[in-house]
mmCIF file of C-alpha atoms and ligand atoms in Angstrom:
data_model
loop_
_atom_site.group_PDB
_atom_site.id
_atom_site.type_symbol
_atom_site.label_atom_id
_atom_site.label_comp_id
_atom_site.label_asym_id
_atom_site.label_seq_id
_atom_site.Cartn_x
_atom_site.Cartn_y
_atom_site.Cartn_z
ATOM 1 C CA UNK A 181 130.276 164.085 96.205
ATOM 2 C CA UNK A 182 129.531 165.169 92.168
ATOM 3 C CA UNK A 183 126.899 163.620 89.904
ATOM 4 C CA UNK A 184 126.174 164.843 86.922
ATOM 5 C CA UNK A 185 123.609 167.572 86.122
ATOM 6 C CA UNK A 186 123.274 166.638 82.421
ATOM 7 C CA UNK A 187 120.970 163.470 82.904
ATOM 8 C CA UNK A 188 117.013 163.713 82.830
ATOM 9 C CA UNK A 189 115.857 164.247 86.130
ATOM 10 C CA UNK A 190 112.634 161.835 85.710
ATOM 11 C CA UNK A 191 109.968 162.288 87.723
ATOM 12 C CA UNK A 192 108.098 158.589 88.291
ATOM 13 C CA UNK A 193 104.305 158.630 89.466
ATOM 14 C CA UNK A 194 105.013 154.706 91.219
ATOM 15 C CA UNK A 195 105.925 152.406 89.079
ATOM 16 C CA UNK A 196 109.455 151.752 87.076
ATOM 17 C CA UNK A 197 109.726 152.408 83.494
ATOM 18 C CA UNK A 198 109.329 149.545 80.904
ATOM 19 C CA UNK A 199 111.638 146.455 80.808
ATOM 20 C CA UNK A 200 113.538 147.314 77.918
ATOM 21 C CA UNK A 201 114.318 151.125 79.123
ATOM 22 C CA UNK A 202 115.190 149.854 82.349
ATOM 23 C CA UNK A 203 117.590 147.442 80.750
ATOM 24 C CA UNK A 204 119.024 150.137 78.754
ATOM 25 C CA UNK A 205 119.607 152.575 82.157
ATOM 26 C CA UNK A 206 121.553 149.879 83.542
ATOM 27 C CA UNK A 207 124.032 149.240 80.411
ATOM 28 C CA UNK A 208 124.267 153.201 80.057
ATOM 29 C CA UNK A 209 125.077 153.877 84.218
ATOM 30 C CA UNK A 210 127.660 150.864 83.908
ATOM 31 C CA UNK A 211 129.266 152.397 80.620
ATOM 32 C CA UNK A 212 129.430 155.768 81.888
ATOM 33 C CA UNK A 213 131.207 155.025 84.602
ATOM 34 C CA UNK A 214 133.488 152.209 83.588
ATOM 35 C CA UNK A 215 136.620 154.084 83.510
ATOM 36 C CA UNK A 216 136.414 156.397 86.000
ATOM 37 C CA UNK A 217 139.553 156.094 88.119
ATOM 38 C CA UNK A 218 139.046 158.078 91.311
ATOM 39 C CA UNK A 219 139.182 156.319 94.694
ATOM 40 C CA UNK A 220 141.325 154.140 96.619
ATOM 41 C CA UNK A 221 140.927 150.491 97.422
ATOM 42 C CA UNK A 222 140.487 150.232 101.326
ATOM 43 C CA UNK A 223 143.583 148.745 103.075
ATOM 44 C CA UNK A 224 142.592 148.781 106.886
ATOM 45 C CA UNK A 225 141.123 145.279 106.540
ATOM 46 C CA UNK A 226 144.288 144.287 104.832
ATOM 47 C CA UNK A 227 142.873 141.281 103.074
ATOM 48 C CA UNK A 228 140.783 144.320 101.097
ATOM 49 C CA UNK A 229 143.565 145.750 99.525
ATOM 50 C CA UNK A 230 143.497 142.374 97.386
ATOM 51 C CA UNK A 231 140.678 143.998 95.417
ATOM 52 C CA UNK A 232 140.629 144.722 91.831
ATOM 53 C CA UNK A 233 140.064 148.788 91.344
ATOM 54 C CA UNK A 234 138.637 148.121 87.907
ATOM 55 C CA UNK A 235 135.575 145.809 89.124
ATOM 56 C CA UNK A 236 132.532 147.226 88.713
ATOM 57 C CA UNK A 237 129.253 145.896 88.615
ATOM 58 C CA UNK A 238 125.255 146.991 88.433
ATOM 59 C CA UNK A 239 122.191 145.726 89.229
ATOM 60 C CA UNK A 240 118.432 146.810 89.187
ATOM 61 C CA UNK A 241 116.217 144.474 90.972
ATOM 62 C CA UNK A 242 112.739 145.522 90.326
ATOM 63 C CA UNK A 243 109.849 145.341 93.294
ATOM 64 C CA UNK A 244 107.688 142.340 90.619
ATOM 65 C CA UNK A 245 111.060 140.300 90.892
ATOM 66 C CA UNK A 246 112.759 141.362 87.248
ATOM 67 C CA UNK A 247 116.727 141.650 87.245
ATOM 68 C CA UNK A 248 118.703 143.623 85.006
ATOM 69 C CA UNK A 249 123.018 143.167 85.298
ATOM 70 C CA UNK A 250 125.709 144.862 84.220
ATOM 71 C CA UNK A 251 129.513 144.452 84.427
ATOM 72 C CA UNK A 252 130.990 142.676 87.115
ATOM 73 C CA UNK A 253 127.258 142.271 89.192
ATOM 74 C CA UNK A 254 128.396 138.379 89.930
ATOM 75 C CA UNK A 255 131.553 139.163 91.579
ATOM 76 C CA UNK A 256 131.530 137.973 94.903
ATOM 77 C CA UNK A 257 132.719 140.531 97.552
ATOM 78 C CA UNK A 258 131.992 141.135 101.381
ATOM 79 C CA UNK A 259 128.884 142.959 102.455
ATOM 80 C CA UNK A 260 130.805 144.457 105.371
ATOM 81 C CA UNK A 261 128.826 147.646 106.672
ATOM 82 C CA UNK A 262 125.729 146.607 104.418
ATOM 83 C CA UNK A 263 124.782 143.893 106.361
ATOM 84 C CA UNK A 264 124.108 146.606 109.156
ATOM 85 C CA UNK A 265 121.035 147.838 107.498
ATOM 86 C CA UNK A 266 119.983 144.017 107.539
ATOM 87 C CA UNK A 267 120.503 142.597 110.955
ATOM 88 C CA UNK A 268 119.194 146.011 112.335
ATOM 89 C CA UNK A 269 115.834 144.984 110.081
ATOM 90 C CA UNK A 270 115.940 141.337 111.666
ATOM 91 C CA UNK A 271 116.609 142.822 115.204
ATOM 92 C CA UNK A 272 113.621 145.188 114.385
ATOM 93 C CA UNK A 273 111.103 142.463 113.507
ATOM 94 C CA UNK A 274 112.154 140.377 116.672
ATOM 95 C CA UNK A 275 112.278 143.332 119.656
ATOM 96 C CA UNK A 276 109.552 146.081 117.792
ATOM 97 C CA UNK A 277 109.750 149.202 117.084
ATOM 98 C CA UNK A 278 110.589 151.194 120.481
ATOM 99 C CA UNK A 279 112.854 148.950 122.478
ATOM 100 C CA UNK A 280 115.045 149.607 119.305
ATOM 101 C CA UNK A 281 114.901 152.825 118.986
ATOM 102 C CA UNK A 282 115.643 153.430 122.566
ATOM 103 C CA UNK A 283 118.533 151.138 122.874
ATOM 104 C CA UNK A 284 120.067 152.220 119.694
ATOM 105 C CA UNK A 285 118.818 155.524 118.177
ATOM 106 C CA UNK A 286 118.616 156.873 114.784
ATOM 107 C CA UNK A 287 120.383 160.021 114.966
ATOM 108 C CA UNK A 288 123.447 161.153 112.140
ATOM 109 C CA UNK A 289 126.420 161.467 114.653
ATOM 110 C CA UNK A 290 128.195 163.663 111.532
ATOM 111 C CA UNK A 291 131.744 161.533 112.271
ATOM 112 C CA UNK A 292 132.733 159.059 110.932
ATOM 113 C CA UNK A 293 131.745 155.656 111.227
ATOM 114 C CA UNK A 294 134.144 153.918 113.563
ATOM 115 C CA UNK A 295 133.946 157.396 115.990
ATOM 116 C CA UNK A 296 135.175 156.269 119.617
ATOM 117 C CA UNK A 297 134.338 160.494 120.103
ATOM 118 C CA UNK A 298 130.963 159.666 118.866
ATOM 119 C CA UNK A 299 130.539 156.896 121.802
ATOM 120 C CA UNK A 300 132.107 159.523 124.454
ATOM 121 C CA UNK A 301 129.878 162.378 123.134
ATOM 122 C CA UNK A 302 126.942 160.784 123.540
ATOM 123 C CA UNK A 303 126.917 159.850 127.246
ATOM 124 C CA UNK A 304 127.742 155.886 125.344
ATOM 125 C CA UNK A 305 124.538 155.772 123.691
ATOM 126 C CA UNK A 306 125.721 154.728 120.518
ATOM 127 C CA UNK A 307 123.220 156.358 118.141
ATOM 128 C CA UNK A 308 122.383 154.596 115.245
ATOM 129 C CA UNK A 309 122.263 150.949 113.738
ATOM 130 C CA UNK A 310 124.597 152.047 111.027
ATOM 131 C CA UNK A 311 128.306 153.394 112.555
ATOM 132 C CA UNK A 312 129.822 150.596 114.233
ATOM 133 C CA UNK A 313 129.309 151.868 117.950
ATOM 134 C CA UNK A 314 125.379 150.800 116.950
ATOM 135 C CA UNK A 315 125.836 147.986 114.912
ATOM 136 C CA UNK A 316 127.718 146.375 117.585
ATOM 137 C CA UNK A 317 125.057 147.187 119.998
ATOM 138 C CA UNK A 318 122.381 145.889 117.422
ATOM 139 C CA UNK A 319 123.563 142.535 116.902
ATOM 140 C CA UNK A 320 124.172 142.186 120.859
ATOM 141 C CA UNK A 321 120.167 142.378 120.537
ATOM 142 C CA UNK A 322 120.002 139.586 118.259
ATOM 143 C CA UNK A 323 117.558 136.348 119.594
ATOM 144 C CA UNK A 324 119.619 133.160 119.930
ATOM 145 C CA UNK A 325 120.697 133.470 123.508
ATOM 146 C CA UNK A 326 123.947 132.229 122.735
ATOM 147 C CA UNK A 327 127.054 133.303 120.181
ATOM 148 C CA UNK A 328 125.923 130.489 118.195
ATOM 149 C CA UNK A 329 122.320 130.848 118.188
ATOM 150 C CA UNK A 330 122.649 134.324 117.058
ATOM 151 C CA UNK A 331 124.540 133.841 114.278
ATOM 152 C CA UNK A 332 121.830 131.061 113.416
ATOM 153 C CA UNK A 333 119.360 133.665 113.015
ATOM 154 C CA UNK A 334 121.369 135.995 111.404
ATOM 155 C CA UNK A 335 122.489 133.956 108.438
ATOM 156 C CA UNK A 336 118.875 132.322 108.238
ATOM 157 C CA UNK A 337 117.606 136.412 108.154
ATOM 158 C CA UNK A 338 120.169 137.451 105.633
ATOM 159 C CA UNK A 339 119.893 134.174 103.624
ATOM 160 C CA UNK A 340 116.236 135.272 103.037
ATOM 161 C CA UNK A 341 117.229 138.485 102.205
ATOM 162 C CA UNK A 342 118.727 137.211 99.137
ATOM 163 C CA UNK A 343 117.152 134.288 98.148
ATOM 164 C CA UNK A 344 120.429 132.291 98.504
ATOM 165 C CA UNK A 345 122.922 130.995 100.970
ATOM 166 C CA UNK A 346 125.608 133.630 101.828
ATOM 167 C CA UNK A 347 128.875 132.229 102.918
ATOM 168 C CA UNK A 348 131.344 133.805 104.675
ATOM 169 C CA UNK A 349 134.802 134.886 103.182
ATOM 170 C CA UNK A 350 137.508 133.313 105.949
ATOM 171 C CA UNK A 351 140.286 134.725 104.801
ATOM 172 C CA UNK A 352 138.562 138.771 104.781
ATOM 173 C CA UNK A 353 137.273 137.560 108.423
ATOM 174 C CA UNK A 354 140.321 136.468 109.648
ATOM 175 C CA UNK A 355 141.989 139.564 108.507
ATOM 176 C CA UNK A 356 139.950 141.649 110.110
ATOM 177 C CA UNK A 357 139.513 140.085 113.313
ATOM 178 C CA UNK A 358 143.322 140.303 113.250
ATOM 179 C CA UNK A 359 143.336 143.914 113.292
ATOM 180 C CA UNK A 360 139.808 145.089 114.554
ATOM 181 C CA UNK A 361 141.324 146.226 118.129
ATOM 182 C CA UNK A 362 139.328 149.660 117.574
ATOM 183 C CA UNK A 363 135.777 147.734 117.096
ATOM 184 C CA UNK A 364 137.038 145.418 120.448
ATOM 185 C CA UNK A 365 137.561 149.044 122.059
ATOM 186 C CA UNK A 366 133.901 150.359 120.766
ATOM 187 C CA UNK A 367 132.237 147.374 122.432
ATOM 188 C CA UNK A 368 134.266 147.974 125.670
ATOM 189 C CA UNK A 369 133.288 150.997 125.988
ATOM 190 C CA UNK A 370 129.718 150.343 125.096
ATOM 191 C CA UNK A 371 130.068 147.802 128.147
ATOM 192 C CA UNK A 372 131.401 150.198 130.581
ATOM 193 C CA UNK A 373 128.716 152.360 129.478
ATOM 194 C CA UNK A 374 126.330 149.531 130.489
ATOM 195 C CA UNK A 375 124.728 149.720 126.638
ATOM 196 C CA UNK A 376 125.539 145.822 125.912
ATOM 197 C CA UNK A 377 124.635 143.242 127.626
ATOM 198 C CA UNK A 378 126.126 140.037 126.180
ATOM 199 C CA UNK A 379 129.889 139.334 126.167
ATOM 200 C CA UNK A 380 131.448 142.400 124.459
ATOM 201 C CA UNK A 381 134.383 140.532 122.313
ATOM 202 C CA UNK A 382 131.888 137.612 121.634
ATOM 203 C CA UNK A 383 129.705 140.338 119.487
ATOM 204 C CA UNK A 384 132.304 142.007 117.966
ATOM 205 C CA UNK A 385 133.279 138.814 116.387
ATOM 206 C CA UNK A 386 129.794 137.842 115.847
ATOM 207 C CA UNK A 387 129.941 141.898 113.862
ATOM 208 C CA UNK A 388 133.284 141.129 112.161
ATOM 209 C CA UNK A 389 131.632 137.291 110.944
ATOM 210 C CA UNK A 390 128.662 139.652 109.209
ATOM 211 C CA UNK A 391 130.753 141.937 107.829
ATOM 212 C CA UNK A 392 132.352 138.888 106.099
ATOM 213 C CA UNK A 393 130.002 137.346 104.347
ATOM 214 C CA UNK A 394 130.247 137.151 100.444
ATOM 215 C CA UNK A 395 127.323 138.896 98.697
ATOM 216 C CA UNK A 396 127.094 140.174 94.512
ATOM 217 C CA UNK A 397 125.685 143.495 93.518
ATOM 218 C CA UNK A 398 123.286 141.103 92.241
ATOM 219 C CA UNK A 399 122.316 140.121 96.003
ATOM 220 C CA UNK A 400 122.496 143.557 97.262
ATOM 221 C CA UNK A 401 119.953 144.700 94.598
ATOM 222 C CA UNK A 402 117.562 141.134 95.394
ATOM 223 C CA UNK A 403 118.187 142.403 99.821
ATOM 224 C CA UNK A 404 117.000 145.809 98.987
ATOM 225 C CA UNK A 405 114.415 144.828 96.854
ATOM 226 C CA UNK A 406 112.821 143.074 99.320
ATOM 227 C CA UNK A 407 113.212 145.917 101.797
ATOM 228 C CA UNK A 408 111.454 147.952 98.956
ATOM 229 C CA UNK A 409 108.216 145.357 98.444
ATOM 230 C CA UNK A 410 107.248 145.556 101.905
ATOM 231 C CA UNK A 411 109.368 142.697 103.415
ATOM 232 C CA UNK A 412 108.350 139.885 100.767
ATOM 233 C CA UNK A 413 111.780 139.303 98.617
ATOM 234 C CA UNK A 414 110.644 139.203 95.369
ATOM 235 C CA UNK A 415 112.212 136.110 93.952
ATOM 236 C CA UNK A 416 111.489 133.621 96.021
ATOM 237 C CA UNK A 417 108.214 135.180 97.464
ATOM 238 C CA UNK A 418 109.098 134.728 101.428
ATOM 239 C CA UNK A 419 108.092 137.091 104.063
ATOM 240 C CA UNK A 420 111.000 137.938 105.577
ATOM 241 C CA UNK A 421 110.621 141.075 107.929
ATOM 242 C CA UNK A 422 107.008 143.105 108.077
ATOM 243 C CA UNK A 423 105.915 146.157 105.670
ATOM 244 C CA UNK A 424 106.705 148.504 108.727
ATOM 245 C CA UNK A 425 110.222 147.019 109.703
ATOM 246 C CA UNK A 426 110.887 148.002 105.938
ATOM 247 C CA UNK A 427 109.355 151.228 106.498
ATOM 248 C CA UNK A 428 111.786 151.958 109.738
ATOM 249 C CA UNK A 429 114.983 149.873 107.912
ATOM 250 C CA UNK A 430 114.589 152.745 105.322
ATOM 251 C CA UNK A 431 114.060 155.752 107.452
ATOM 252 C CA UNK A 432 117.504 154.769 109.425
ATOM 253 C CA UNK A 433 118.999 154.350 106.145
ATOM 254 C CA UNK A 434 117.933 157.495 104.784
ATOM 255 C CA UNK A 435 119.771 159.679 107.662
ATOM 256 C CA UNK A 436 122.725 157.864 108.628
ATOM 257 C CA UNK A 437 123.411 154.976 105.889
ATOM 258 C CA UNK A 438 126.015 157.193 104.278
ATOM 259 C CA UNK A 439 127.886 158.233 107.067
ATOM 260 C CA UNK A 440 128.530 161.826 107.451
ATOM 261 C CA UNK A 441 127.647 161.748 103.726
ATOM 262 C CA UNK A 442 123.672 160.854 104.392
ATOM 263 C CA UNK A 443 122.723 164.919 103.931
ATOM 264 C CA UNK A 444 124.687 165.285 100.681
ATOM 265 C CA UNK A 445 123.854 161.540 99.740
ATOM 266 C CA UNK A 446 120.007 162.177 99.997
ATOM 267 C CA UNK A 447 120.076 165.784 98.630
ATOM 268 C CA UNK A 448 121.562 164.864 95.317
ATOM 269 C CA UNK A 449 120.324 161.001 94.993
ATOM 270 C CA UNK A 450 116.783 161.036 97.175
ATOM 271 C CA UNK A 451 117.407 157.603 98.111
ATOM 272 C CA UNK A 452 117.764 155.570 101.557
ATOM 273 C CA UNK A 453 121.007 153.768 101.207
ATOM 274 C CA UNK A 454 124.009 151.796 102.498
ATOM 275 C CA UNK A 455 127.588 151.269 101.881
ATOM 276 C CA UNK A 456 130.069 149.425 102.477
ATOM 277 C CA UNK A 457 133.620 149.589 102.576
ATOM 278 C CA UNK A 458 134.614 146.643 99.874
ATOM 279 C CA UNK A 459 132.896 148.772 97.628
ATOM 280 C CA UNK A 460 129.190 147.842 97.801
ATOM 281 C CA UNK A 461 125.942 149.937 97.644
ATOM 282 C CA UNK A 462 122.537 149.367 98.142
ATOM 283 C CA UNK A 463 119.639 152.171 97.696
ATOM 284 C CA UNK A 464 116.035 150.893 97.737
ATOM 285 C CA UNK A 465 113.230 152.436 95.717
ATOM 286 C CA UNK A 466 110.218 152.322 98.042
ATOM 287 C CA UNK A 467 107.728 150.125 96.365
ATOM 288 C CA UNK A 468 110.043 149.981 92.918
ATOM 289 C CA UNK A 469 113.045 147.728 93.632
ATOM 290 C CA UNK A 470 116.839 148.314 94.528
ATOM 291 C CA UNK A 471 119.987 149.398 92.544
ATOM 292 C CA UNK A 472 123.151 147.191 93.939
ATOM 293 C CA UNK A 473 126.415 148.158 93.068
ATOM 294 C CA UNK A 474 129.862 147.277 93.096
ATOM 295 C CA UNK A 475 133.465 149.066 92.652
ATOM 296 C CA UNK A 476 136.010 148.752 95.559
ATOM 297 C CA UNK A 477 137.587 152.532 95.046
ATOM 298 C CA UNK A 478 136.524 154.706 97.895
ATOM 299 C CA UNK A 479 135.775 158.334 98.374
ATOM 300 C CA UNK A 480 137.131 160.110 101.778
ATOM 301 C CA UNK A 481 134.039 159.110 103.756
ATOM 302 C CA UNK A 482 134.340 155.210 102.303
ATOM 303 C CA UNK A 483 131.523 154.908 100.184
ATOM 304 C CA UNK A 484 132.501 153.969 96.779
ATOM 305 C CA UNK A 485 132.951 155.979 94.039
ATOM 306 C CA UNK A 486 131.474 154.797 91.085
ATOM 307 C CA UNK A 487 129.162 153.351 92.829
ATOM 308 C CA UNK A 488 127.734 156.472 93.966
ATOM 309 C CA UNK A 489 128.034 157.680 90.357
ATOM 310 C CA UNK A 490 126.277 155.180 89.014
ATOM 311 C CA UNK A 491 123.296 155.179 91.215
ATOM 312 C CA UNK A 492 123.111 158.993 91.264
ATOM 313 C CA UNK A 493 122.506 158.430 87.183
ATOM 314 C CA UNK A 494 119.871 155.401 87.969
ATOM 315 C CA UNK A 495 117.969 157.546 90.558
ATOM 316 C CA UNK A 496 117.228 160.485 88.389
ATOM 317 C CA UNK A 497 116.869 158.796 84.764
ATOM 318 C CA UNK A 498 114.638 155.745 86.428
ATOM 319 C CA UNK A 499 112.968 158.828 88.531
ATOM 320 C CA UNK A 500 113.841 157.138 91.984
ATOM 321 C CA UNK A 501 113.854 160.281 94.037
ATOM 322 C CA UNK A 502 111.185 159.547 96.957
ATOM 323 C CA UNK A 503 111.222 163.686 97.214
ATOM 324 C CA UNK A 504 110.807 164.607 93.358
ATOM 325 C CA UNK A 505 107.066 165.336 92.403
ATOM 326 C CA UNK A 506 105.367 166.943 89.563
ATOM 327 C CA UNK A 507 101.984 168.557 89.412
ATOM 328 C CA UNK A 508 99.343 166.367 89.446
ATOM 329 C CA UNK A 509 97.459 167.965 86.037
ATOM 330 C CA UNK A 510 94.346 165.703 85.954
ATOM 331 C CA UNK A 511 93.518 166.130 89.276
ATOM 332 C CA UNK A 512 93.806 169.658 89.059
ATOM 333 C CA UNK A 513 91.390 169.894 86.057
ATOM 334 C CA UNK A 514 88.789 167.814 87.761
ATOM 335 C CA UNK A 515 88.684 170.532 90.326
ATOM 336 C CA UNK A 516 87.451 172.985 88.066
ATOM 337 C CA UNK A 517 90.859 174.934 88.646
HETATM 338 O O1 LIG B 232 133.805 147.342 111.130
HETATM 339 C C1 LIG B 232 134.412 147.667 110.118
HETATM 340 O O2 LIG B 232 135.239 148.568 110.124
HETATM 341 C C2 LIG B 232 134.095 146.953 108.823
HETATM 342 N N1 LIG B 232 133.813 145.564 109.079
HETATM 343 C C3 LIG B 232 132.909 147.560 108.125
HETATM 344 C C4 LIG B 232 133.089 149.040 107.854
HETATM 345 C C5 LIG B 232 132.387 149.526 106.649
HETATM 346 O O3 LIG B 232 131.979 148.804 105.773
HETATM 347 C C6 LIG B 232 132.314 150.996 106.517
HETATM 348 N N2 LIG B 232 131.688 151.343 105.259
HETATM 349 N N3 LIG B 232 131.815 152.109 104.441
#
């Protein structure tokens, strides 16, 4: 992954800067990165490959519930392997803390994100909420009881997220659930591991339905935000998961949201974050806001390319980095130092 070394690595103390220099940082990331043209459109869902390589989109949605847009941030795409981070949040809130954590994990595997290897390596445990193995597991744990009464409370949960009805795209589910015979083979195997309970094929579509629903870098930025202001989103002011389900969304996110990427991702950006493969990204800001982006070309590892760009650039000029610190001088003087 490269970002560039020339911006101002800013160093916040807990709040973002002003409205009008925030404003600014979102114009400048989206200009910078406009015509960049490395990447390729993802074609394994092949209702993706529809996607316009030039679309590209930015939005900052701060913690007190200001927006700032840029380029194509009201183009509807799907959330695909975003909504992971989501429904593992709403599975959180409704099971707690350790039945989650045992059934799922939150290891890195270090493969990629639709590993069968992974599954087979692990003795079927399938590791973490964010490669598919785990995400299938994850929604299997959704309350509902029944196909339909899960996906009830996963659109009402994701709904909240971002303050909006999300609808899904048929034609990108359909696709998908034409050709998804390796995610049907992940939850088989899960099954004859004995790590899902509920009908194996039922889930994976109830996955591939998720996957599918239409979201906006605007929405990405509003669902992170709320992740980032301690479960409350901040737009419409609803509680939606508790301050600690936030806490243990974002410490999933920070190891394995970017794939085999996560070391690199949080070395050079020092953000918990999640992509997915339509070309959306989400990093949160712990008690700042979220950055959503949008451009369908991917790198190797299928998280997008100027997306990553562009929120590299946001994370060091709006001085995002949760592991960047400066001496704290007046502190240091009171001491008598
Ligand atoms: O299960 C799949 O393969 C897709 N519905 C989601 C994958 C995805 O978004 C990977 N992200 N970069």
């Amino acid at each position: 992954m490269q970002t560039d070394d020339d911006t101002e690595q800013v160093v916040s103390t807990g709040s973002l800067p002003g409205w009008d220099r925030v404003e600014q940082l979102v114009q400048d990331a989206h200009a910078r990165y406009r015509d960049l043209a490395d990447g390729t459109v993802a074609d394994y869902i092949p209702e993706l490959a529809a996607a316009d390589p030039a679309w590209f989109g930015v939005c900052v949605a701060e913690s007190g519930g200001g927006l700032h847009l840029a380029g194509d941030a009201e183009v509807p795409f799907t959330i695909q392997s975003i909504s992971k981070a989501f429904v593992y949040a709403l599975v959180c809130e409704a099971l707690g803390h350790r039945p989650v954590l045992d059934r799922v994990g939150v290891n890195n595997t270090g493969l990629p994100f639709n590993s069968v290897i992974a599954v087979e390596l692990n003795d079927g445990h399938p590791m973490n909420p964010m490669v598919n193995a785990g995400a299938i597991a994850t929604t299997a744990l959704l309350p509902g009881g029944t196909p339909a009464g899960r996906w009830e409370h996963l659109t009402r949960g994701l709904d909240a997220f971002a303050g909006r009805r999300l609808e899904v795209d048929d034609v990108v589910y359909r696709s998908e659930a034409a050709t998804n015979q390796r995610n049907r083979a992940i939850a088989r195997l899960l099954e004859s591991y004995g790590r899902i309970e509920a009908d194996p094929l039922a889930v994976v579509d109830l996955y591939t339905r998720q996957c599918a629903l239409r979201v906006t870098a605007r929405d990405l930025a509003v669902m992170g935000a709320t992740l980032a202001d301690g479960g409350v989103n901040p737009l419409t002011g609803e509680r939606v998961v508790s301050a600690q389900v936030c806490r243990d969304t974002l410490a999933v996110l920070a190891s394995t949201g970017m794939y085999e990427r996560s070391g690199e991702w949080l070395f050079e950006i020092g953000l918990p974050a999640k992509s997915g493969v339509a070309g959306g990204i989400v990093a949160v800001a712990p008690g700042k806001g979220a950055i959503g982006t949008f451009s369908p070309p991917l790198d190797p590892a299928g998280n997008s390319v100027r997306g990553q760009r562009a929120t590299a650039h946001l994370s060091r000029s709006l001085g995002l980095n949760v592991f960047a610190s400066s001496v704290h001088v007046t502190e240091r003087a009171g001491a008598g130092r």
